[in-house]
mmCIF file of C-alpha atoms and ligand atoms in Angstrom:
data_model
loop_
_atom_site.group_PDB
_atom_site.id
_atom_site.type_symbol
_atom_site.label_atom_id
_atom_site.label_comp_id
_atom_site.label_asym_id
_atom_site.label_seq_id
_atom_site.Cartn_x
_atom_site.Cartn_y
_atom_site.Cartn_z
ATOM 1 C CA MET A 1 206.215 -161.879 29.089
ATOM 2 C CA VAL A 2 202.720 -160.553 28.927
ATOM 3 C CA VAL A 3 202.379 -161.322 25.228
ATOM 4 C CA ASN A 4 203.036 -164.902 25.872
ATOM 5 C CA GLN A 5 200.271 -165.050 28.567
ATOM 6 C CA LEU A 6 197.984 -163.357 25.782
ATOM 7 C CA ASP A 7 198.934 -166.129 23.360
ATOM 8 C CA PHE A 8 198.390 -168.837 26.167
ATOM 9 C CA SER A 9 194.971 -167.395 26.920
ATOM 10 C CA ILE A 10 193.858 -167.273 23.374
ATOM 11 C CA LYS A 11 195.099 -170.899 22.753
ATOM 12 C CA ASN A 12 193.307 -172.208 25.852
ATOM 13 C CA SER A 13 189.894 -170.387 25.279
ATOM 14 C CA LYS A 14 186.971 -171.712 23.316
ATOM 15 C CA ASN A 15 184.714 -168.774 23.617
ATOM 16 C CA ILE A 16 186.187 -165.381 23.186
ATOM 17 C CA LEU A 17 184.595 -161.985 23.284
ATOM 18 C CA LEU A 18 186.117 -158.758 21.984
ATOM 19 C CA VAL A 19 184.708 -155.563 23.458
ATOM 20 C CA SER A 20 184.782 -151.960 22.214
ATOM 21 C CA HIS A 21 184.072 -148.781 24.090
ATOM 22 C CA ILE A 22 180.912 -146.546 24.196
ATOM 23 C CA ASN A 23 180.506 -144.144 21.342
ATOM 24 C CA PRO A 24 182.900 -146.220 19.282
ATOM 25 C CA ASP A 25 185.774 -144.483 17.283
ATOM 26 C CA GLY A 26 188.264 -145.795 14.648
ATOM 27 C CA ASP A 27 190.608 -147.127 17.231
ATOM 28 C CA THR A 28 188.317 -149.240 19.374
ATOM 29 C CA LEU A 29 186.545 -150.525 16.241
ATOM 30 C CA GLY A 30 189.660 -151.016 14.179
ATOM 31 C CA SER A 31 191.468 -152.720 17.075
ATOM 32 C CA MET A 32 188.467 -155.016 17.784
ATOM 33 C CA CYS A 33 188.017 -156.086 14.064
ATOM 34 C CA GLY A 34 191.823 -156.165 13.660
ATOM 35 C CA LEU A 35 192.304 -158.559 16.604
ATOM 36 C CA HIS A 36 189.250 -160.673 15.432
ATOM 37 C CA SER A 37 190.965 -160.990 12.087
ATOM 38 C CA LEU A 38 194.473 -161.812 13.555
ATOM 39 C CA ILE A 39 193.001 -164.415 15.896
ATOM 40 C CA LEU A 40 191.073 -165.933 12.901
ATOM 41 C CA ASP A 41 194.210 -166.026 10.766
ATOM 42 C CA ASN A 42 196.653 -167.139 13.386
ATOM 43 C CA TYR A 43 194.679 -169.486 15.718
ATOM 44 C CA LYS A 44 191.784 -170.413 13.277
ATOM 45 C CA LYS A 45 189.268 -169.289 15.891
ATOM 46 C CA GLN A 46 186.217 -167.198 15.562
ATOM 47 C CA CYS A 47 185.621 -164.578 18.279
ATOM 48 C CA ASP A 48 182.472 -162.739 19.179
ATOM 49 C CA MET A 49 182.609 -158.957 19.052
ATOM 50 C CA THR A 50 180.331 -156.330 20.664
ATOM 51 C CA ALA A 51 179.586 -152.806 20.611
ATOM 52 C CA VAL A 52 177.451 -150.962 23.238
ATOM 53 C CA SER A 53 176.366 -148.167 21.000
ATOM 54 C CA GLN A 54 175.653 -147.493 17.367
ATOM 55 C CA ILE A 55 178.526 -147.923 14.972
ATOM 56 C CA PRO A 56 179.120 -144.677 13.023
ATOM 57 C CA ASN A 57 178.452 -145.098 9.180
ATOM 58 C CA VAL A 58 182.043 -144.123 8.352
ATOM 59 C CA TYR A 59 183.407 -147.278 9.910
ATOM 60 C CA LYS A 60 181.013 -149.712 8.127
ATOM 61 C CA PHE A 61 183.701 -150.468 5.597
ATOM 62 C CA LEU A 62 185.957 -152.152 8.169
ATOM 63 C CA PRO A 63 186.521 -155.861 7.467
ATOM 64 C CA TYR A 64 184.441 -158.042 9.816
ATOM 65 C CA ILE A 65 182.419 -155.050 11.175
ATOM 66 C CA ASP A 66 179.184 -156.820 9.993
ATOM 67 C CA LYS A 67 179.924 -159.539 12.594
ATOM 68 C CA VAL A 68 179.865 -157.078 15.505
ATOM 69 C CA LYS A 69 176.712 -157.705 17.726
ATOM 70 C CA HIS A 70 175.054 -155.072 19.671
ATOM 71 C CA ILE A 71 175.396 -155.798 23.343
ATOM 72 C CA SER A 72 171.607 -156.365 23.584
ATOM 73 C CA ASP A 73 171.899 -159.307 21.153
ATOM 74 C CA ILE A 74 174.248 -161.237 23.459
ATOM 75 C CA ASP A 75 172.754 -163.275 26.268
ATOM 76 C CA SER A 76 173.890 -161.502 29.392
ATOM 77 C CA SER A 77 174.055 -164.801 31.341
ATOM 78 C CA ARG A 78 176.778 -166.066 29.050
ATOM 79 C CA GLU A 79 180.135 -167.002 30.581
ATOM 80 C CA TYR A 80 183.035 -166.461 28.182
ATOM 81 C CA ASP A 81 186.316 -168.230 28.616
ATOM 82 C CA LEU A 82 188.059 -164.938 27.692
ATOM 83 C CA VAL A 83 186.927 -161.276 27.294
ATOM 84 C CA ILE A 84 189.415 -158.851 25.803
ATOM 85 C CA ASN A 85 188.658 -155.134 26.011
ATOM 86 C CA LEU A 86 190.120 -152.878 23.414
ATOM 87 C CA ASP A 87 190.776 -149.219 23.843
ATOM 88 C CA VAL A 88 188.512 -149.288 26.904
ATOM 89 C CA ALA A 89 190.155 -146.799 29.362
ATOM 90 C CA ALA A 90 188.053 -147.754 32.307
ATOM 91 C CA PRO A 91 185.607 -150.704 32.953
ATOM 92 C CA ASP A 92 182.543 -148.421 32.809
ATOM 93 C CA ARG A 93 183.457 -147.392 29.316
ATOM 94 C CA CYS A 94 182.027 -150.622 28.078
ATOM 95 C CA VAL A 95 178.752 -150.098 29.930
ATOM 96 C CA GLU A 96 176.536 -153.276 29.742
ATOM 97 C CA ALA A 97 179.375 -155.441 28.584
ATOM 98 C CA GLN A 98 180.924 -155.101 32.104
ATOM 99 C CA VAL A 99 178.613 -157.977 33.097
ATOM 100 C CA LEU A 100 180.182 -160.252 30.634
ATOM 101 C CA PHE A 101 183.617 -159.025 31.449
ATOM 102 C CA ASN A 102 183.146 -159.643 35.222
ATOM 103 C CA LYS A 103 181.901 -163.230 34.611
ATOM 104 C CA ALA A 104 184.621 -164.268 32.289
ATOM 105 C CA LYS A 105 187.216 -166.787 33.294
ATOM 106 C CA GLU A 106 190.101 -164.701 31.857
ATOM 107 C CA THR A 107 190.135 -160.965 31.157
ATOM 108 C CA ILE A 108 192.562 -158.904 29.146
ATOM 109 C CA ASN A 109 192.712 -155.121 28.837
ATOM 110 C CA ILE A 110 194.656 -153.890 25.667
ATOM 111 C CA ASP A 111 194.901 -150.108 25.709
ATOM 112 C CA HIS A 112 196.893 -146.912 25.547
ATOM 113 C CA HIS A 113 195.285 -144.406 27.848
ATOM 114 C CA LYS A 114 197.565 -143.142 30.574
ATOM 115 C CA THR A 115 194.546 -143.095 32.956
ATOM 116 C CA ASN A 116 193.804 -146.805 32.550
ATOM 117 C CA PRO A 117 193.834 -148.327 36.060
ATOM 118 C CA ASN A 118 194.904 -151.817 34.880
ATOM 119 C CA TYR A 119 191.446 -153.364 35.804
ATOM 120 C CA ALA A 120 191.909 -156.796 34.032
ATOM 121 C CA LYS A 121 193.693 -159.932 35.095
ATOM 122 C CA LEU A 122 196.174 -159.349 32.244
ATOM 123 C CA ASN A 123 196.882 -155.698 31.187
ATOM 124 C CA ILE A 124 198.697 -154.732 28.102
ATOM 125 C CA VAL A 125 198.516 -150.864 28.376
ATOM 126 C CA ASP A 126 201.097 -148.704 26.665
ATOM 127 C CA PRO A 127 200.533 -144.920 27.072
ATOM 128 C CA GLN A 128 203.458 -144.252 24.644
ATOM 129 C CA ALA A 129 201.499 -145.888 21.876
ATOM 130 C CA SER A 130 199.406 -143.572 19.571
ATOM 131 C CA ALA A 131 196.558 -146.064 19.492
ATOM 132 C CA THR A 132 195.457 -149.401 20.782
ATOM 133 C CA SER A 133 195.984 -150.613 17.208
ATOM 134 C CA GLU A 134 199.644 -149.648 17.515
ATOM 135 C CA VAL A 135 199.824 -151.871 20.675
ATOM 136 C CA LEU A 136 198.377 -154.654 18.572
ATOM 137 C CA VAL A 137 200.939 -154.373 15.770
ATOM 138 C CA GLY A 138 203.602 -154.586 18.490
ATOM 139 C CA ILE A 139 201.965 -157.677 19.890
ATOM 140 C CA ALA A 140 201.597 -159.249 16.441
ATOM 141 C CA GLN A 141 205.255 -158.698 15.857
ATOM 142 C CA LYS A 142 206.317 -160.171 19.176
ATOM 143 C CA LEU A 143 204.201 -163.275 18.668
ATOM 144 C CA ASP A 144 205.078 -163.574 14.937
ATOM 145 C CA TRP A 145 201.502 -163.361 13.894
ATOM 146 C CA LYS A 146 200.885 -163.126 10.192
ATOM 147 C CA ILE A 147 199.124 -159.837 9.314
ATOM 148 C CA SER A 148 196.686 -160.222 6.403
ATOM 149 C CA GLN A 149 195.450 -157.342 4.307
ATOM 150 C CA LYS A 150 192.181 -157.333 6.286
ATOM 151 C CA SER A 151 193.929 -157.185 9.619
ATOM 152 C CA ALA A 152 196.135 -154.424 8.362
ATOM 153 C CA ILE A 153 193.251 -152.333 7.164
ATOM 154 C CA CYS A 154 191.619 -152.414 10.526
ATOM 155 C CA LEU A 155 194.760 -151.630 12.499
ATOM 156 C CA TYR A 156 195.750 -148.893 10.026
ATOM 157 C CA VAL A 157 192.303 -147.211 10.576
ATOM 158 C CA GLY A 158 192.963 -147.308 14.458
ATOM 159 C CA ILE A 159 196.308 -145.560 14.040
ATOM 160 C CA LEU A 160 195.217 -143.211 11.343
ATOM 161 C CA THR A 161 192.153 -141.888 13.293
ATOM 162 C CA ASP A 162 193.812 -141.662 16.758
ATOM 163 C CA THR A 163 196.832 -139.727 15.346
ATOM 164 C CA GLY A 164 194.619 -137.398 13.333
ATOM 165 C CA SER A 165 196.216 -138.783 10.139
ATOM 166 C CA PHE A 166 199.744 -138.870 11.727
ATOM 167 C CA LYS A 167 199.728 -135.235 12.842
ATOM 168 C CA PHE A 168 199.178 -135.372 16.628
ATOM 169 C CA SER A 169 201.874 -135.401 19.100
ATOM 170 C CA ASN A 170 201.325 -139.046 19.755
ATOM 171 C CA THR A 171 202.740 -139.864 16.396
ATOM 172 C CA THR A 172 206.353 -141.369 16.923
ATOM 173 C CA SER A 173 208.879 -143.083 14.740
ATOM 174 C CA ARG A 174 207.422 -146.419 15.860
ATOM 175 C CA THR A 175 203.905 -145.400 14.791
ATOM 176 C CA LEU A 176 205.161 -144.535 11.248
ATOM 177 C CA GLU A 177 207.299 -147.692 11.146
ATOM 178 C CA TYR A 178 204.333 -149.820 12.144
ATOM 179 C CA ALA A 179 202.043 -147.934 9.650
ATOM 180 C CA GLY A 180 204.671 -148.722 7.031
ATOM 181 C CA LYS A 181 204.385 -152.425 7.855
ATOM 182 C CA LEU A 182 200.551 -152.179 7.473
ATOM 183 C CA LEU A 183 201.158 -150.617 4.028
ATOM 184 C CA ASP A 184 203.441 -153.516 3.175
ATOM 185 C CA ALA A 185 200.569 -155.919 4.176
ATOM 186 C CA GLY A 186 198.311 -154.319 1.508
ATOM 187 C CA VAL A 187 196.775 -151.129 2.849
ATOM 188 C CA CYS A 188 196.215 -148.433 0.324
ATOM 189 C CA ALA A 189 196.810 -145.125 2.296
ATOM 190 C CA SER A 190 194.787 -142.826 0.090
ATOM 191 C CA ASP A 191 191.892 -145.250 -0.141
ATOM 192 C CA ILE A 192 191.603 -145.525 3.603
ATOM 193 C CA TYR A 193 192.141 -141.757 4.089
ATOM 194 C CA GLN A 194 189.210 -141.095 1.763
ATOM 195 C CA LYS A 195 186.974 -143.638 3.493
ATOM 196 C CA CYS A 196 187.723 -142.188 6.904
ATOM 197 C CA TYR A 197 187.798 -138.466 6.053
ATOM 198 C CA GLU A 198 186.181 -137.766 2.771
ATOM 199 C CA THR A 199 182.755 -139.319 3.103
ATOM 200 C CA ASN A 200 181.196 -136.607 5.305
ATOM 201 C CA SER A 201 177.569 -135.684 4.459
ATOM 202 C CA LYS A 202 176.691 -132.176 3.469
ATOM 203 C CA ASP A 203 174.558 -132.029 6.622
ATOM 204 C CA MET A 204 177.503 -132.821 8.751
ATOM 205 C CA VAL A 205 179.768 -130.180 7.316
ATOM 206 C CA LEU A 206 176.998 -127.569 7.612
ATOM 207 C CA PHE A 207 176.345 -128.715 11.202
ATOM 208 C CA GLN A 208 180.045 -128.306 12.079
ATOM 209 C CA SER A 209 180.028 -124.749 10.679
ATOM 210 C CA PHE A 210 176.954 -123.947 12.661
ATOM 211 C CA CYS A 211 178.632 -125.111 15.877
ATOM 212 C CA ILE A 212 181.906 -123.163 15.222
ATOM 213 C CA ASN A 213 179.746 -120.070 14.409
ATOM 214 C CA LYS A 214 178.320 -120.124 17.860
ATOM 215 C CA ALA A 215 181.394 -121.134 19.646
ATOM 216 C CA GLU A 216 182.194 -119.157 22.910
ATOM 217 C CA PHE A 217 185.715 -117.777 23.885
ATOM 218 C CA THR A 218 186.843 -117.082 27.483
ATOM 219 C CA ASN A 219 190.174 -116.393 29.336
ATOM 220 C CA ASN A 220 191.382 -114.066 26.602
ATOM 221 C CA ASP A 221 190.476 -116.586 23.927
ATOM 222 C CA LYS A 222 192.630 -119.162 25.538
ATOM 223 C CA ILE A 223 189.525 -121.431 26.035
ATOM 224 C CA ALA A 224 187.295 -122.155 23.089
ATOM 225 C CA TYR A 225 184.078 -124.270 23.379
ATOM 226 C CA THR A 226 180.804 -124.952 21.785
ATOM 227 C CA ILE A 227 177.635 -126.876 22.824
ATOM 228 C CA VAL A 228 175.967 -129.551 20.731
ATOM 229 C CA TYR A 229 172.209 -129.801 21.492
ATOM 230 C CA LYS A 230 170.134 -132.749 20.491
ATOM 231 C CA LYS A 231 167.507 -130.496 18.889
ATOM 232 C CA ASP A 232 170.232 -129.091 16.630
ATOM 233 C CA LEU A 233 171.341 -132.504 15.601
ATOM 234 C CA GLU A 234 167.794 -133.324 14.626
ATOM 235 C CA LYS A 235 167.494 -130.119 12.737
ATOM 236 C CA PHE A 236 170.502 -131.089 10.628
ATOM 237 C CA ASN A 237 169.037 -134.539 10.049
ATOM 238 C CA ASN A 238 171.647 -136.506 11.981
ATOM 239 C CA ASN A 239 171.342 -140.177 11.251
ATOM 240 C CA GLY A 240 174.035 -142.378 12.682
ATOM 241 C CA GLU A 241 176.956 -140.301 11.325
ATOM 242 C CA ASP A 242 179.234 -138.898 14.092
ATOM 243 C CA PHE A 243 178.410 -135.216 13.460
ATOM 244 C CA THR A 244 180.876 -134.049 16.053
ATOM 245 C CA ASP A 245 183.929 -135.933 14.740
ATOM 246 C CA GLY A 246 186.865 -133.580 14.482
ATOM 247 C CA LEU A 247 184.937 -130.658 15.819
ATOM 248 C CA THR A 248 186.981 -130.093 18.910
ATOM 249 C CA GLU A 249 190.236 -130.122 16.907
ATOM 250 C CA LYS A 250 188.900 -127.355 14.737
ATOM 251 C CA LEU A 251 188.508 -125.158 17.863
ATOM 252 C CA ARG A 252 191.995 -126.211 19.039
ATOM 253 C CA ALA A 253 193.361 -125.108 15.553
ATOM 254 C CA ILE A 254 192.842 -121.520 16.356
ATOM 255 C CA ALA A 255 196.175 -119.921 17.294
ATOM 256 C CA THR A 256 195.035 -118.480 20.513
ATOM 257 C CA THR A 257 193.285 -121.624 21.894
ATOM 258 C CA GLU A 258 194.995 -123.429 24.703
ATOM 259 C CA ILE A 259 192.100 -125.659 25.705
ATOM 260 C CA ALA A 260 189.199 -126.508 23.319
ATOM 261 C CA PHE A 261 186.245 -128.513 24.233
ATOM 262 C CA VAL A 262 182.763 -129.563 22.813
ATOM 263 C CA VAL A 263 179.928 -130.457 25.203
ATOM 264 C CA LYS A 264 177.347 -132.659 23.716
ATOM 265 C CA GLU A 265 173.921 -133.080 25.187
ATOM 266 C CA LEU A 266 172.900 -136.818 25.580
ATOM 267 C CA ASN A 267 169.938 -138.237 27.262
ATOM 268 C CA ALA A 268 168.190 -136.613 30.270
ATOM 269 C CA GLY A 269 170.613 -134.432 31.986
ATOM 270 C CA THR A 270 173.786 -136.090 30.804
ATOM 271 C CA SER A 271 176.505 -134.463 28.800
ATOM 272 C CA LYS A 272 179.640 -135.708 27.097
ATOM 273 C CA VAL A 273 182.692 -133.535 27.014
ATOM 274 C CA SER A 274 185.362 -133.863 24.382
ATOM 275 C CA MET A 275 188.502 -131.869 25.237
ATOM 276 C CA ARG A 276 191.649 -131.069 23.293
ATOM 277 C CA SER A 277 194.856 -129.127 23.927
ATOM 278 C CA ARG A 278 198.273 -128.551 22.312
ATOM 279 C CA THR A 279 200.223 -127.811 25.525
ATOM 280 C CA LYS A 280 198.156 -128.440 28.643
ATOM 281 C CA ASP A 281 197.541 -131.789 30.563
ATOM 282 C CA ILE A 282 193.853 -131.922 30.271
ATOM 283 C CA ALA A 283 193.624 -135.646 31.214
ATOM 284 C CA GLN A 284 193.686 -134.147 34.874
ATOM 285 C CA ILE A 285 190.595 -132.004 34.166
ATOM 286 C CA CYS A 286 188.574 -134.836 32.591
ATOM 287 C CA THR A 287 189.649 -137.290 35.380
ATOM 288 C CA ALA A 288 188.465 -134.740 38.001
ATOM 289 C CA LEU A 289 185.107 -134.699 36.126
ATOM 290 C CA GLY A 290 184.839 -138.485 36.363
ATOM 291 C CA GLY A 291 186.412 -139.282 32.883
ATOM 292 C CA GLY A 292 189.939 -139.648 31.613
ATOM 293 C CA GLY A 293 192.113 -139.949 28.510
ATOM 294 C CA HIS A 294 195.394 -138.757 27.246
ATOM 295 C CA THR A 295 197.388 -135.667 28.083
ATOM 296 C CA LEU A 296 196.243 -133.720 25.048
ATOM 297 C CA ALA A 297 192.909 -135.528 24.220
ATOM 298 C CA ALA A 298 190.500 -136.521 26.965
ATOM 299 C CA GLY A 299 186.805 -136.822 27.755
ATOM 300 C CA ALA A 300 184.148 -137.352 30.287
ATOM 301 C CA LEU A 301 180.533 -138.041 30.811
ATOM 302 C CA ILE A 302 178.982 -135.556 33.148
ATOM 303 C CA LYS A 303 175.659 -135.994 34.897
ATOM 304 C CA ALA A 304 174.454 -132.364 34.236
ATOM 305 C CA THR A 305 172.792 -130.324 31.542
ATOM 306 C CA PRO A 306 175.184 -128.879 28.941
ATOM 307 C CA GLN A 307 175.125 -125.390 30.387
ATOM 308 C CA LYS A 308 175.838 -126.770 33.966
ATOM 309 C CA ALA A 309 178.513 -129.022 32.511
ATOM 310 C CA VAL A 310 180.248 -126.002 30.884
ATOM 311 C CA LYS A 311 180.336 -124.252 34.256
ATOM 312 C CA MET A 312 181.775 -127.260 35.981
ATOM 313 C CA ILE A 313 184.541 -127.605 33.301
ATOM 314 C CA LEU A 314 185.386 -123.915 33.378
ATOM 315 C CA ASN A 315 185.573 -124.006 37.214
ATOM 316 C CA GLU A 316 187.802 -127.052 37.005
ATOM 317 C CA ILE A 317 190.149 -125.411 34.526
ATOM 318 C CA ASN A 318 190.256 -122.157 36.506
ATOM 319 C CA ASN A 319 190.744 -123.842 39.859
ATOM 320 C CA LYS A 320 193.804 -125.684 38.392
ATOM 321 C CA ASN A 321 194.991 -122.334 36.900
ATOM 322 C CA LEU A 322 195.549 -124.075 33.638
ATOM 323 C CA CYS A 323 194.979 -120.993 31.414
HETATM 324 P P1 LIG B 401 186.934 -138.015 22.673
HETATM 325 O O1 LIG B 401 186.979 -136.690 22.990
HETATM 326 O O2 LIG B 401 185.669 -138.743 23.029
HETATM 327 O O3 LIG B 401 187.578 -138.365 21.340
HETATM 328 O O4 LIG B 401 187.953 -138.708 23.630
HETATM 329 C C1 LIG B 401 189.298 -138.300 23.761
HETATM 330 C C2 LIG B 401 190.132 -139.352 24.448
HETATM 331 O O5 LIG B 401 189.733 -139.440 25.838
HETATM 332 C C3 LIG B 401 189.934 -140.724 23.749
HETATM 333 O O6 LIG B 401 191.048 -141.413 23.812
HETATM 334 C C4 LIG B 401 188.977 -141.340 24.676
HETATM 335 O O7 LIG B 401 188.928 -142.745 24.704
HETATM 336 C C5 LIG B 401 189.147 -140.690 26.123
HETATM 337 N N1 LIG B 401 187.974 -140.667 26.865
HETATM 338 C C6 LIG B 401 186.782 -140.028 26.485
HETATM 339 N N2 LIG B 401 185.892 -140.028 27.441
HETATM 340 C C7 LIG B 401 186.465 -140.808 28.448
HETATM 341 C C8 LIG B 401 186.026 -141.190 29.834
HETATM 342 N N3 LIG B 401 184.761 -141.070 30.274
HETATM 343 N N4 LIG B 401 186.910 -142.031 30.474
HETATM 344 C C9 LIG B 401 188.173 -142.266 30.148
HETATM 345 N N5 LIG B 401 188.619 -141.817 28.859
HETATM 346 C C10 LIG B 401 187.854 -141.115 28.031
HETATM 347 MN MN1 LIG B 402 188.967 -144.600 21.627
HETATM 348 MN MN1 LIG B 403 192.601 -145.060 21.183
#
């Protein structure tokens, strides 16, 4: 069984690195800190953890988050015995950390994206799982790992955020069963909800209203999108908070919307698209644009200015006759 191979690899590795994906969210960070905590409690081993981009302020409350090193603070010539990627849908999603992954003696890919190409030596990828953290609760159960309150908090954050607080279609009875286990292990649901969703700054809320206010609607309002420019983020004093968190879902929440997307301007000629739907398989759109994801929540990095990226996305949707 794959979980026994995971157990074997952890037992036989001295130096372990846990890796999260670019533009980290609650699931990649919750899974990474959660696995760090599980390995510490159950194997008495410390792992290194790395992030390739800034950690959003909202997740700074996660246990062990202060141990996460930026990739630039890890010697790139280092050879780890074991590298475990968490919630990393494709190798390039961990950017500079790929070097360390490629050099490691053993590699493990724990994930839940259906577009994951099983790129590691050992792959534990379950597209039925709502979150990578849900996959980890299953692993913990199978290997009879003790789940401490700290581990439970991390894993609960992963599940809570990837299910949009247990309301997206990826929420199953298993999701709720596992969330229940985490509550039994000492998580306070209201406390974690408030930490994840009720600590937005005034600037962020005003920024999101601004983005919604200038949203564009096409295909008889079936497609809703908005563009986030760097200069606007600066105007609203963006400072490490993920100002676009939940923005795409707000456009999807309009009754007429079939596909919603947000295009965010990154550095020189690169844009990030974040796409959501209630009914259409949009993973195929984002895969065609060089990204990937889930059926109803997907994304891609596009080498184009935001306006060009919007054209490419609309072309892709229209060519596939999706709406
Ligand atoms: P986001 O819109 O960034 O929240 O992403 C939605 C879902 O698609 C998440 O599960 C992401 O992990 C996944 N995703 C986003 N961008 C990519 C990409 N470039 N490649 C593969 N999966 C992605
Ligand atoms: Mn993620
Ligand atoms: Mn995830």
